[in-house]
mmCIF file of C-alpha atoms and ligand atoms in Angstrom:
data_model
loop_
_atom_site.group_PDB
_atom_site.id
_atom_site.type_symbol
_atom_site.label_atom_id
_atom_site.label_comp_id
_atom_site.label_asym_id
_atom_site.label_seq_id
_atom_site.Cartn_x
_atom_site.Cartn_y
_atom_site.Cartn_z
ATOM 1 C CA UNK G 1 38.105 28.845 25.762
ATOM 2 C CA UNK G 2 34.292 27.234 26.371
ATOM 3 C CA UNK G 3 34.786 24.880 29.223
ATOM 4 C CA UNK G 4 31.610 22.561 30.426
ATOM 5 C CA UNK G 5 30.055 25.057 32.761
ATOM 6 C CA UNK G 6 29.464 27.659 30.174
ATOM 7 C CA UNK G 7 28.291 25.118 28.115
ATOM 8 C CA UNK G 8 25.871 24.179 31.102
ATOM 9 C CA UNK G 9 24.878 27.624 31.653
ATOM 10 C CA UNK G 10 24.128 28.178 27.666
ATOM 11 C CA UNK G 11 21.702 25.400 28.155
ATOM 12 C CA UNK G 12 20.038 26.848 30.944
ATOM 13 C CA UNK G 13 19.799 29.792 29.073
ATOM 14 C CA UNK G 14 18.158 28.635 26.246
ATOM 15 C CA UNK G 15 15.586 26.172 27.942
ATOM 16 C CA UNK G 16 12.494 29.023 28.263
ATOM 17 C CA UNK G 17 12.869 29.195 24.451
ATOM 18 C CA UNK G 18 13.574 25.624 23.271
ATOM 19 C CA UNK G 19 12.405 23.950 26.297
ATOM 20 C CA UNK G 20 10.911 20.501 26.321
ATOM 21 C CA UNK G 21 7.352 21.078 28.191
ATOM 22 C CA UNK G 22 8.068 17.970 30.222
ATOM 23 C CA UNK G 23 4.946 17.986 32.329
ATOM 24 C CA UNK G 24 2.597 18.606 29.584
ATOM 25 C CA UNK G 25 3.814 15.500 27.967
ATOM 26 C CA UNK G 26 3.149 13.600 31.132
ATOM 27 C CA UNK G 27 0.168 14.594 31.625
ATOM 28 C CA UNK G 28 -1.178 13.266 27.868
ATOM 29 C CA UNK G 29 0.610 9.947 29.013
ATOM 30 C CA UNK G 30 -0.938 10.111 32.221
ATOM 31 C CA UNK G 31 -1.905 6.424 32.282
ATOM 32 C CA UNK G 32 1.013 4.798 30.527
ATOM 33 C CA UNK G 33 1.025 3.027 27.240
ATOM 34 C CA UNK G 34 -0.714 -0.715 27.447
ATOM 35 C CA UNK G 35 0.737 -2.931 24.527
ATOM 36 C CA UNK G 36 -2.349 -4.628 24.144
ATOM 37 C CA UNK G 37 -2.096 -5.384 20.578
ATOM 38 C CA UNK G 38 0.853 -5.723 18.017
ATOM 39 C CA UNK G 39 -0.494 -2.437 16.401
ATOM 40 C CA UNK G 40 0.617 -0.491 19.573
ATOM 41 C CA UNK G 41 4.174 -1.645 19.317
ATOM 42 C CA UNK G 42 3.910 -1.096 15.226
ATOM 43 C CA UNK G 43 2.953 2.548 15.825
ATOM 44 C CA UNK G 44 5.507 3.282 18.111
ATOM 45 C CA UNK G 45 8.082 1.569 16.425
ATOM 46 C CA UNK G 46 7.438 3.359 12.567
ATOM 47 C CA UNK G 47 7.296 6.863 15.140
ATOM 48 C CA UNK G 48 10.781 6.036 16.155
ATOM 49 C CA UNK G 49 12.015 5.609 12.585
ATOM 50 C CA UNK G 50 10.566 8.656 11.531
ATOM 51 C CA UNK G 51 12.793 10.054 14.306
ATOM 52 C CA UNK G 52 15.589 8.499 12.946
ATOM 53 C CA UNK G 53 14.930 9.603 9.714
ATOM 54 C CA UNK G 54 14.634 13.052 10.963
ATOM 55 C CA UNK G 55 17.655 12.859 12.870
ATOM 56 C CA UNK G 56 19.784 11.378 10.384
ATOM 57 C CA UNK G 57 18.762 12.141 6.930
ATOM 58 C CA UNK G 58 19.956 15.760 5.119
ATOM 59 C CA UNK G 59 17.633 15.095 2.428
ATOM 60 C CA UNK G 60 14.928 15.304 4.432
ATOM 61 C CA UNK G 61 14.665 18.284 7.366
ATOM 62 C CA UNK G 62 10.736 18.123 7.614
ATOM 63 C CA UNK G 63 8.863 14.990 8.206
ATOM 64 C CA UNK G 64 5.375 14.871 9.183
ATOM 65 C CA UNK G 65 2.976 12.219 10.039
ATOM 66 C CA UNK G 66 -0.743 12.077 10.961
ATOM 67 C CA UNK G 67 -1.938 9.692 13.541
ATOM 68 C CA UNK G 68 -5.681 9.494 12.904
ATOM 69 C CA UNK G 69 -8.419 6.925 14.456
ATOM 70 C CA UNK G 70 -11.828 7.109 16.449
ATOM 71 C CA UNK G 71 -12.199 9.379 19.252
ATOM 72 C CA UNK G 72 -10.288 8.070 22.314
ATOM 73 C CA UNK G 73 -7.955 5.409 20.442
ATOM 74 C CA UNK G 74 -4.951 6.918 21.955
ATOM 75 C CA UNK G 75 -3.794 9.305 19.590
ATOM 76 C CA UNK G 76 -2.568 12.079 21.290
ATOM 77 C CA UNK G 77 -0.832 9.851 23.943
ATOM 78 C CA UNK G 78 1.004 7.451 21.249
ATOM 79 C CA UNK G 79 1.947 10.729 19.679
ATOM 80 C CA UNK G 80 3.230 12.110 22.535
ATOM 81 C CA UNK G 81 5.201 9.335 23.507
ATOM 82 C CA UNK G 82 6.585 8.821 20.144
ATOM 83 C CA UNK G 83 8.097 12.754 20.887
ATOM 84 C CA UNK G 84 8.958 11.953 24.231
ATOM 85 C CA UNK G 85 11.162 9.194 23.432
ATOM 86 C CA UNK G 86 12.959 11.035 20.488
ATOM 87 C CA UNK G 87 14.532 13.582 23.246
ATOM 88 C CA UNK G 88 14.877 16.307 20.661
ATOM 89 C CA UNK G 89 15.965 19.086 22.426
ATOM 90 C CA UNK G 90 12.698 20.865 21.230
ATOM 91 C CA UNK G 91 9.394 19.084 21.897
ATOM 92 C CA UNK G 92 6.045 20.967 22.003
ATOM 93 C CA UNK G 93 2.708 20.273 21.972
ATOM 94 C CA UNK G 94 -0.190 22.311 20.276
ATOM 95 C CA UNK G 95 -3.098 21.888 21.929
ATOM 96 C CA UNK G 96 -6.652 23.444 21.685
ATOM 97 C CA UNK G 97 -6.888 22.536 25.641
ATOM 98 C CA UNK G 98 -4.335 25.420 26.148
ATOM 99 C CA UNK G 99 -6.252 27.593 23.665
ATOM 100 C CA UNK G 100 -9.678 27.545 25.101
ATOM 101 C CA UNK G 101 -10.768 31.111 24.804
ATOM 102 C CA UNK G 102 -8.517 32.323 22.046
ATOM 103 C CA UNK G 103 -9.715 34.462 19.775
ATOM 104 C CA UNK G 104 -8.815 33.061 15.860
ATOM 105 C CA UNK G 105 -5.828 35.737 15.537
ATOM 106 C CA UNK G 106 -4.960 34.705 18.871
ATOM 107 C CA UNK G 107 -4.743 30.779 17.704
ATOM 108 C CA UNK G 108 -2.601 31.448 14.463
ATOM 109 C CA UNK G 109 -0.084 33.488 16.611
ATOM 110 C CA UNK G 110 0.232 30.807 19.224
ATOM 111 C CA UNK G 111 0.557 28.403 16.552
ATOM 112 C CA UNK G 112 3.039 30.532 14.633
ATOM 113 C CA UNK G 113 5.212 31.056 17.715
ATOM 114 C CA UNK G 114 5.421 27.269 18.174
ATOM 115 C CA UNK G 115 6.718 26.560 14.877
ATOM 116 C CA UNK G 116 9.062 29.668 14.971
ATOM 117 C CA UNK G 117 10.480 28.328 18.107
ATOM 118 C CA UNK G 118 11.013 25.167 16.588
ATOM 119 C CA UNK G 119 13.088 26.392 13.991
ATOM 120 C CA UNK G 120 15.437 27.685 16.660
ATOM 121 C CA UNK G 121 16.435 24.311 17.556
ATOM 122 C CA UNK G 122 18.488 21.713 15.551
ATOM 123 C CA UNK G 123 15.944 18.936 16.099
ATOM 124 C CA UNK G 124 12.495 19.343 16.709
ATOM 125 C CA UNK G 125 9.236 17.801 17.155
ATOM 126 C CA UNK G 126 6.065 19.771 17.148
ATOM 127 C CA UNK G 127 2.796 17.541 17.910
ATOM 128 C CA UNK G 128 -0.473 19.139 16.401
ATOM 129 C CA UNK G 129 -3.458 17.633 18.518
ATOM 130 C CA UNK G 130 -6.657 17.301 16.988
ATOM 131 C CA UNK G 131 -6.478 19.658 14.103
ATOM 132 C CA UNK G 132 -10.465 19.534 14.095
ATOM 133 C CA UNK G 133 -10.620 21.345 17.073
ATOM 134 C CA UNK G 134 -7.719 23.301 16.197
ATOM 135 C CA UNK G 135 -9.816 24.473 13.376
ATOM 136 C CA UNK G 136 -13.014 24.733 15.274
ATOM 137 C CA UNK G 137 -14.678 22.547 13.062
ATOM 138 C CA UNK G 138 -18.532 21.856 13.081
ATOM 139 C CA UNK G 139 -19.856 19.372 11.412
ATOM 140 C CA UNK G 140 -23.573 21.607 11.446
ATOM 141 C CA UNK G 141 -22.923 23.657 8.400
ATOM 142 C CA UNK G 142 -19.634 22.333 7.942
ATOM 143 C CA UNK G 143 -18.407 25.294 9.104
ATOM 144 C CA UNK G 144 -14.389 25.628 10.584
ATOM 145 C CA UNK G 145 -11.517 28.756 10.992
ATOM 146 C CA UNK G 146 -9.956 29.501 7.653
ATOM 147 C CA UNK G 147 -7.353 31.493 8.988
ATOM 148 C CA UNK G 148 -6.068 28.746 11.653
ATOM 149 C CA UNK G 149 -6.492 26.164 8.497
ATOM 150 C CA UNK G 150 -4.270 28.211 5.943
ATOM 151 C CA UNK G 151 -1.650 28.835 8.960
ATOM 152 C CA UNK G 152 -1.394 25.185 9.368
ATOM 153 C CA UNK G 153 -1.402 24.328 5.634
ATOM 154 C CA UNK G 154 1.396 26.388 5.477
ATOM 155 C CA UNK G 155 3.586 25.758 8.352
ATOM 156 C CA UNK G 156 3.130 21.883 7.765
ATOM 157 C CA UNK G 157 4.560 22.409 4.130
ATOM 158 C CA UNK G 158 7.403 24.749 5.275
ATOM 159 C CA UNK G 159 11.013 23.548 5.455
ATOM 160 C CA UNK G 160 13.051 24.666 8.416
ATOM 161 C CA UNK G 161 15.647 27.038 7.933
ATOM 162 C CA UNK G 162 19.070 25.474 7.258
ATOM 163 C CA UNK G 163 20.779 23.430 9.574
ATOM 164 C CA UNK G 164 17.308 22.738 11.416
ATOM 165 C CA UNK G 165 15.365 19.609 11.484
ATOM 166 C CA UNK G 166 11.448 18.997 12.215
ATOM 167 C CA UNK G 167 9.488 16.407 13.062
ATOM 168 C CA UNK G 168 5.555 17.252 12.862
ATOM 169 C CA UNK G 169 3.113 14.657 14.523
ATOM 170 C CA UNK G 170 -0.576 15.639 14.122
ATOM 171 C CA UNK G 171 -3.624 14.084 15.501
ATOM 172 C CA UNK G 172 -7.452 13.617 14.167
ATOM 173 C CA UNK G 173 -10.713 11.883 14.467
ATOM 174 C CA UNK G 174 -12.011 12.889 11.483
ATOM 175 C CA UNK G 175 -9.550 11.969 8.801
ATOM 176 C CA UNK G 176 -12.060 12.388 5.995
ATOM 177 C CA UNK G 177 -12.725 16.045 6.812
ATOM 178 C CA UNK G 178 -9.400 16.921 6.801
ATOM 179 C CA UNK G 179 -9.131 15.112 2.868
ATOM 180 C CA UNK G 180 -11.922 17.240 2.119
ATOM 181 C CA UNK G 181 -10.104 20.359 3.415
ATOM 182 C CA UNK G 182 -6.891 19.271 1.686
ATOM 183 C CA UNK G 183 -5.239 18.996 4.552
ATOM 184 C CA UNK G 184 -4.238 15.097 4.653
ATOM 185 C CA UNK G 185 -2.147 15.906 1.592
ATOM 186 C CA UNK G 186 0.348 17.797 3.412
ATOM 187 C CA UNK G 187 1.187 14.779 5.550
ATOM 188 C CA UNK G 188 4.420 12.477 4.515
ATOM 189 C CA UNK G 189 2.800 9.414 6.087
ATOM 190 C CA UNK G 190 -0.227 8.218 8.186
ATOM 191 C CA UNK G 191 -0.995 5.902 11.022
ATOM 192 C CA UNK G 192 -4.238 4.622 11.865
ATOM 193 C CA UNK G 193 -4.682 4.002 15.733
ATOM 194 C CA UNK G 194 -7.606 1.407 15.734
ATOM 195 C CA UNK G 195 -9.821 0.792 18.956
ATOM 196 C CA UNK G 196 -9.726 -2.149 20.906
ATOM 197 C CA UNK G 197 -11.624 -4.647 18.718
ATOM 198 C CA UNK G 198 -11.504 -8.101 19.963
ATOM 199 C CA UNK G 199 -11.267 -9.673 23.393
ATOM 200 C CA UNK G 200 -7.849 -10.735 23.963
ATOM 201 C CA UNK G 201 -6.924 -7.097 23.515
ATOM 202 C CA UNK G 202 -9.744 -6.488 26.132
ATOM 203 C CA UNK G 203 -8.615 -8.900 28.650
ATOM 204 C CA UNK G 204 -4.941 -7.875 28.513
ATOM 205 C CA UNK G 205 -5.697 -4.170 29.122
ATOM 206 C CA UNK G 206 -8.000 -5.512 32.470
ATOM 207 C CA UNK G 207 -4.985 -7.764 33.190
ATOM 208 C CA UNK G 208 -2.481 -5.084 33.238
ATOM 209 C CA UNK G 209 -4.960 -2.437 34.808
ATOM 210 C CA UNK G 210 -5.312 -5.101 37.896
ATOM 211 C CA UNK G 211 -9.218 -4.732 37.884
ATOM 212 C CA UNK G 212 -10.065 -8.238 39.191
ATOM 213 C CA UNK G 213 -8.919 -9.473 42.121
ATOM 214 C CA UNK G 214 -7.917 -13.192 40.455
ATOM 215 C CA UNK G 215 -7.439 -14.515 37.123
ATOM 216 C CA UNK G 216 -10.686 -16.276 37.360
ATOM 217 C CA UNK G 217 -12.695 -13.413 38.174
ATOM 218 C CA UNK G 218 -11.236 -11.954 34.831
ATOM 219 C CA UNK G 219 -11.893 -14.781 32.739
ATOM 220 C CA UNK G 220 -15.616 -15.038 34.098
ATOM 221 C CA UNK G 221 -15.896 -11.601 32.867
ATOM 222 C CA UNK G 222 -14.490 -12.339 29.433
ATOM 223 C CA UNK G 223 -16.596 -15.494 29.361
ATOM 224 C CA UNK G 224 -20.311 -13.028 29.864
ATOM 225 C CA UNK G 225 -19.167 -10.967 26.792
ATOM 226 C CA UNK G 226 -18.296 -13.757 24.912
ATOM 227 C CA UNK G 227 -21.910 -15.001 25.821
ATOM 228 C CA UNK G 228 -23.349 -11.696 24.970
ATOM 229 C CA UNK G 229 -21.841 -12.035 21.203
ATOM 230 C CA UNK G 230 -18.556 -9.688 21.507
ATOM 231 C CA UNK G 231 -17.023 -12.563 19.652
ATOM 232 C CA UNK G 232 -13.360 -12.369 18.729
ATOM 233 C CA UNK G 233 -11.715 -9.910 15.382
ATOM 234 C CA UNK G 234 -12.241 -12.344 13.231
ATOM 235 C CA UNK G 235 -15.859 -12.588 13.686
ATOM 236 C CA UNK G 236 -17.599 -10.241 11.348
ATOM 237 C CA UNK G 237 -20.478 -9.970 14.025
ATOM 238 C CA UNK G 238 -18.157 -8.853 16.479
ATOM 239 C CA UNK G 239 -19.609 -5.485 18.421
ATOM 240 C CA UNK G 240 -16.744 -4.811 20.310
ATOM 241 C CA UNK G 241 -14.906 -1.806 19.636
ATOM 242 C CA UNK G 242 -13.968 1.015 22.275
ATOM 243 C CA UNK G 243 -10.975 3.421 22.346
ATOM 244 C CA UNK G 244 -8.784 2.785 24.931
ATOM 245 C CA UNK G 245 -9.442 6.048 26.864
ATOM 246 C CA UNK G 246 -12.911 5.244 27.284
ATOM 247 C CA UNK G 247 -12.099 1.694 28.461
ATOM 248 C CA UNK G 248 -9.982 3.206 30.976
ATOM 249 C CA UNK G 249 -12.633 5.694 32.365
ATOM 250 C CA UNK G 250 -14.910 2.316 32.558
ATOM 251 C CA UNK G 251 -12.742 0.678 34.468
ATOM 252 C CA UNK G 252 -11.829 3.346 37.266
ATOM 253 C CA UNK G 253 -15.550 3.882 37.389
ATOM 254 C CA UNK G 254 -16.386 -0.210 37.927
ATOM 255 C CA UNK G 255 -13.565 0.143 40.696
ATOM 256 C CA UNK G 256 -15.276 2.508 42.454
ATOM 257 C CA UNK G 257 -17.472 -0.118 43.808
ATOM 258 C CA UNK G 258 -15.502 -3.288 44.578
ATOM 259 C CA UNK G 259 -18.864 -5.776 44.144
ATOM 260 C CA UNK G 260 -19.771 -7.198 41.630
ATOM 261 C CA UNK G 261 -17.125 -5.626 38.869
ATOM 262 C CA UNK G 262 -17.399 -7.785 36.479
ATOM 263 C CA UNK G 263 -21.184 -7.451 36.269
ATOM 264 C CA UNK G 264 -20.698 -3.681 36.198
ATOM 265 C CA UNK G 265 -17.898 -3.713 33.613
ATOM 266 C CA UNK G 266 -19.484 -6.434 31.102
ATOM 267 C CA UNK G 267 -22.766 -4.562 31.544
ATOM 268 C CA UNK G 268 -21.323 -1.265 30.608
ATOM 269 C CA UNK G 269 -19.656 -2.885 27.572
ATOM 270 C CA UNK G 270 -22.806 -4.816 26.522
ATOM 271 C CA UNK G 271 -24.543 -1.299 26.824
ATOM 272 C CA UNK G 272 -22.110 0.351 24.407
ATOM 273 C CA UNK G 273 -22.528 -2.591 21.856
ATOM 274 C CA UNK G 274 -26.090 -2.481 21.310
HETATM 275 P P1 ATP I 301 -9.546 11.661 21.595
HETATM 276 O O1 ATP I 301 -9.970 11.571 20.298
HETATM 277 O O2 ATP I 301 -10.566 12.571 22.801
HETATM 278 O O3 ATP I 301 -8.444 12.890 21.559
HETATM 279 P P2 ATP I 301 -7.350 10.400 22.074
HETATM 280 O O4 ATP I 301 -7.171 9.176 20.850
HETATM 281 O O5 ATP I 301 -6.575 11.504 21.523
HETATM 282 O O6 ATP I 301 -8.600 10.699 22.255
HETATM 283 P P3 ATP I 301 -6.022 9.871 24.259
HETATM 284 O O7 ATP I 301 -6.061 11.375 25.061
HETATM 285 O O8 ATP I 301 -4.597 9.706 23.700
HETATM 286 O O9 ATP I 301 -6.992 9.540 23.493
HETATM 287 O O10 ATP I 301 -6.042 8.976 25.673
HETATM 288 C C1 ATP I 301 -5.730 7.520 25.735
HETATM 289 C C2 ATP I 301 -5.538 7.202 26.889
HETATM 290 O O11 ATP I 301 -5.361 5.875 27.550
HETATM 291 C C3 ATP I 301 -4.026 8.191 27.904
HETATM 292 O O12 ATP I 301 -4.662 8.019 29.270
HETATM 293 C C4 ATP I 301 -2.867 7.018 27.898
HETATM 294 O O13 ATP I 301 -2.132 7.161 28.909
HETATM 295 C C5 ATP I 301 -4.024 5.336 27.726
HETATM 296 N N1 ATP I 301 -3.215 4.520 27.283
HETATM 297 C C6 ATP I 301 -3.481 3.253 27.786
HETATM 298 N N2 ATP I 301 -2.833 2.371 26.769
HETATM 299 C C7 ATP I 301 -2.653 3.178 25.565
HETATM 300 C C8 ATP I 301 -1.903 2.724 23.955
HETATM 301 N N3 ATP I 301 -1.505 1.605 24.022
HETATM 302 N N4 ATP I 301 -2.212 3.903 23.450
HETATM 303 C C9 ATP I 301 -2.643 5.138 23.710
HETATM 304 N N5 ATP I 301 -3.299 5.468 24.771
HETATM 305 C C10 ATP I 301 -2.720 4.224 25.714
HETATM 306 MG MG1 MG I 302 -6.613 13.356 21.431
#
């Protein structure tokens, strides 16, 4: 007879192989998710539906999605959030950051191992982060690692063994390159992660991170941006377009000096738009 203790022990033993890399996931969502636009909730909701699909549909043991958008738009954090929310027993992030200094064959081996490990778990999520960097894409001369690309092409299309189910979430800032090299066709679906492009969203973020001590000061900053020509999203002349990642780091820089926070932040944003 198997009792609860045996079961718990088995779980413990299985952990290193299955494992959810909590810390790794937590690290990329460090600054949380700010719901500055309905599109953020839509992406998370669509992700949740894909998770449900993998969990419940026997017809689709493999589901893959590409999150694409400009640099710093929040692709990695959203992908990791969807993965984390799945609560699947196996969740792994394949990131170029963890492969610095790897040779081509070491990369191929590391990527292959994550997928092989995922096939041992009934339900898995693998986040393939920043595909263009994984394949060492260099715009100059349009070169990349063909070995890594071929590995990804195979693994993205490979059905997990019987009884196993896998969700693949990939991210990229260079969607057009992925289609040029035949990678984007392998995804079941795509979601675009847009930058912050209107003042309503910007103000939401400013409020959320409590950059300004009062709402008056915040409104004044927004007013300054309006004056500078950063109109709303429906204005085609709007020059506002900034990834949440960059905005958050600008905010943290502005915070270092409490005087004239508004002036300095708007100055930085205006400088960006020029
Ligand atoms: P890169 O193009 O450099 O890979 P990225 O698009 O993957 O960048 P992230 O690395 O995910 O961007 O950075 C987004 C940062 O903003 C994270 O620190 C995350 O916690 C924070 N963040 C706050 N709100 C959001 C949101 N709505 N969506 C995504 N990230 C958010
Ligand atoms: Mg990223």
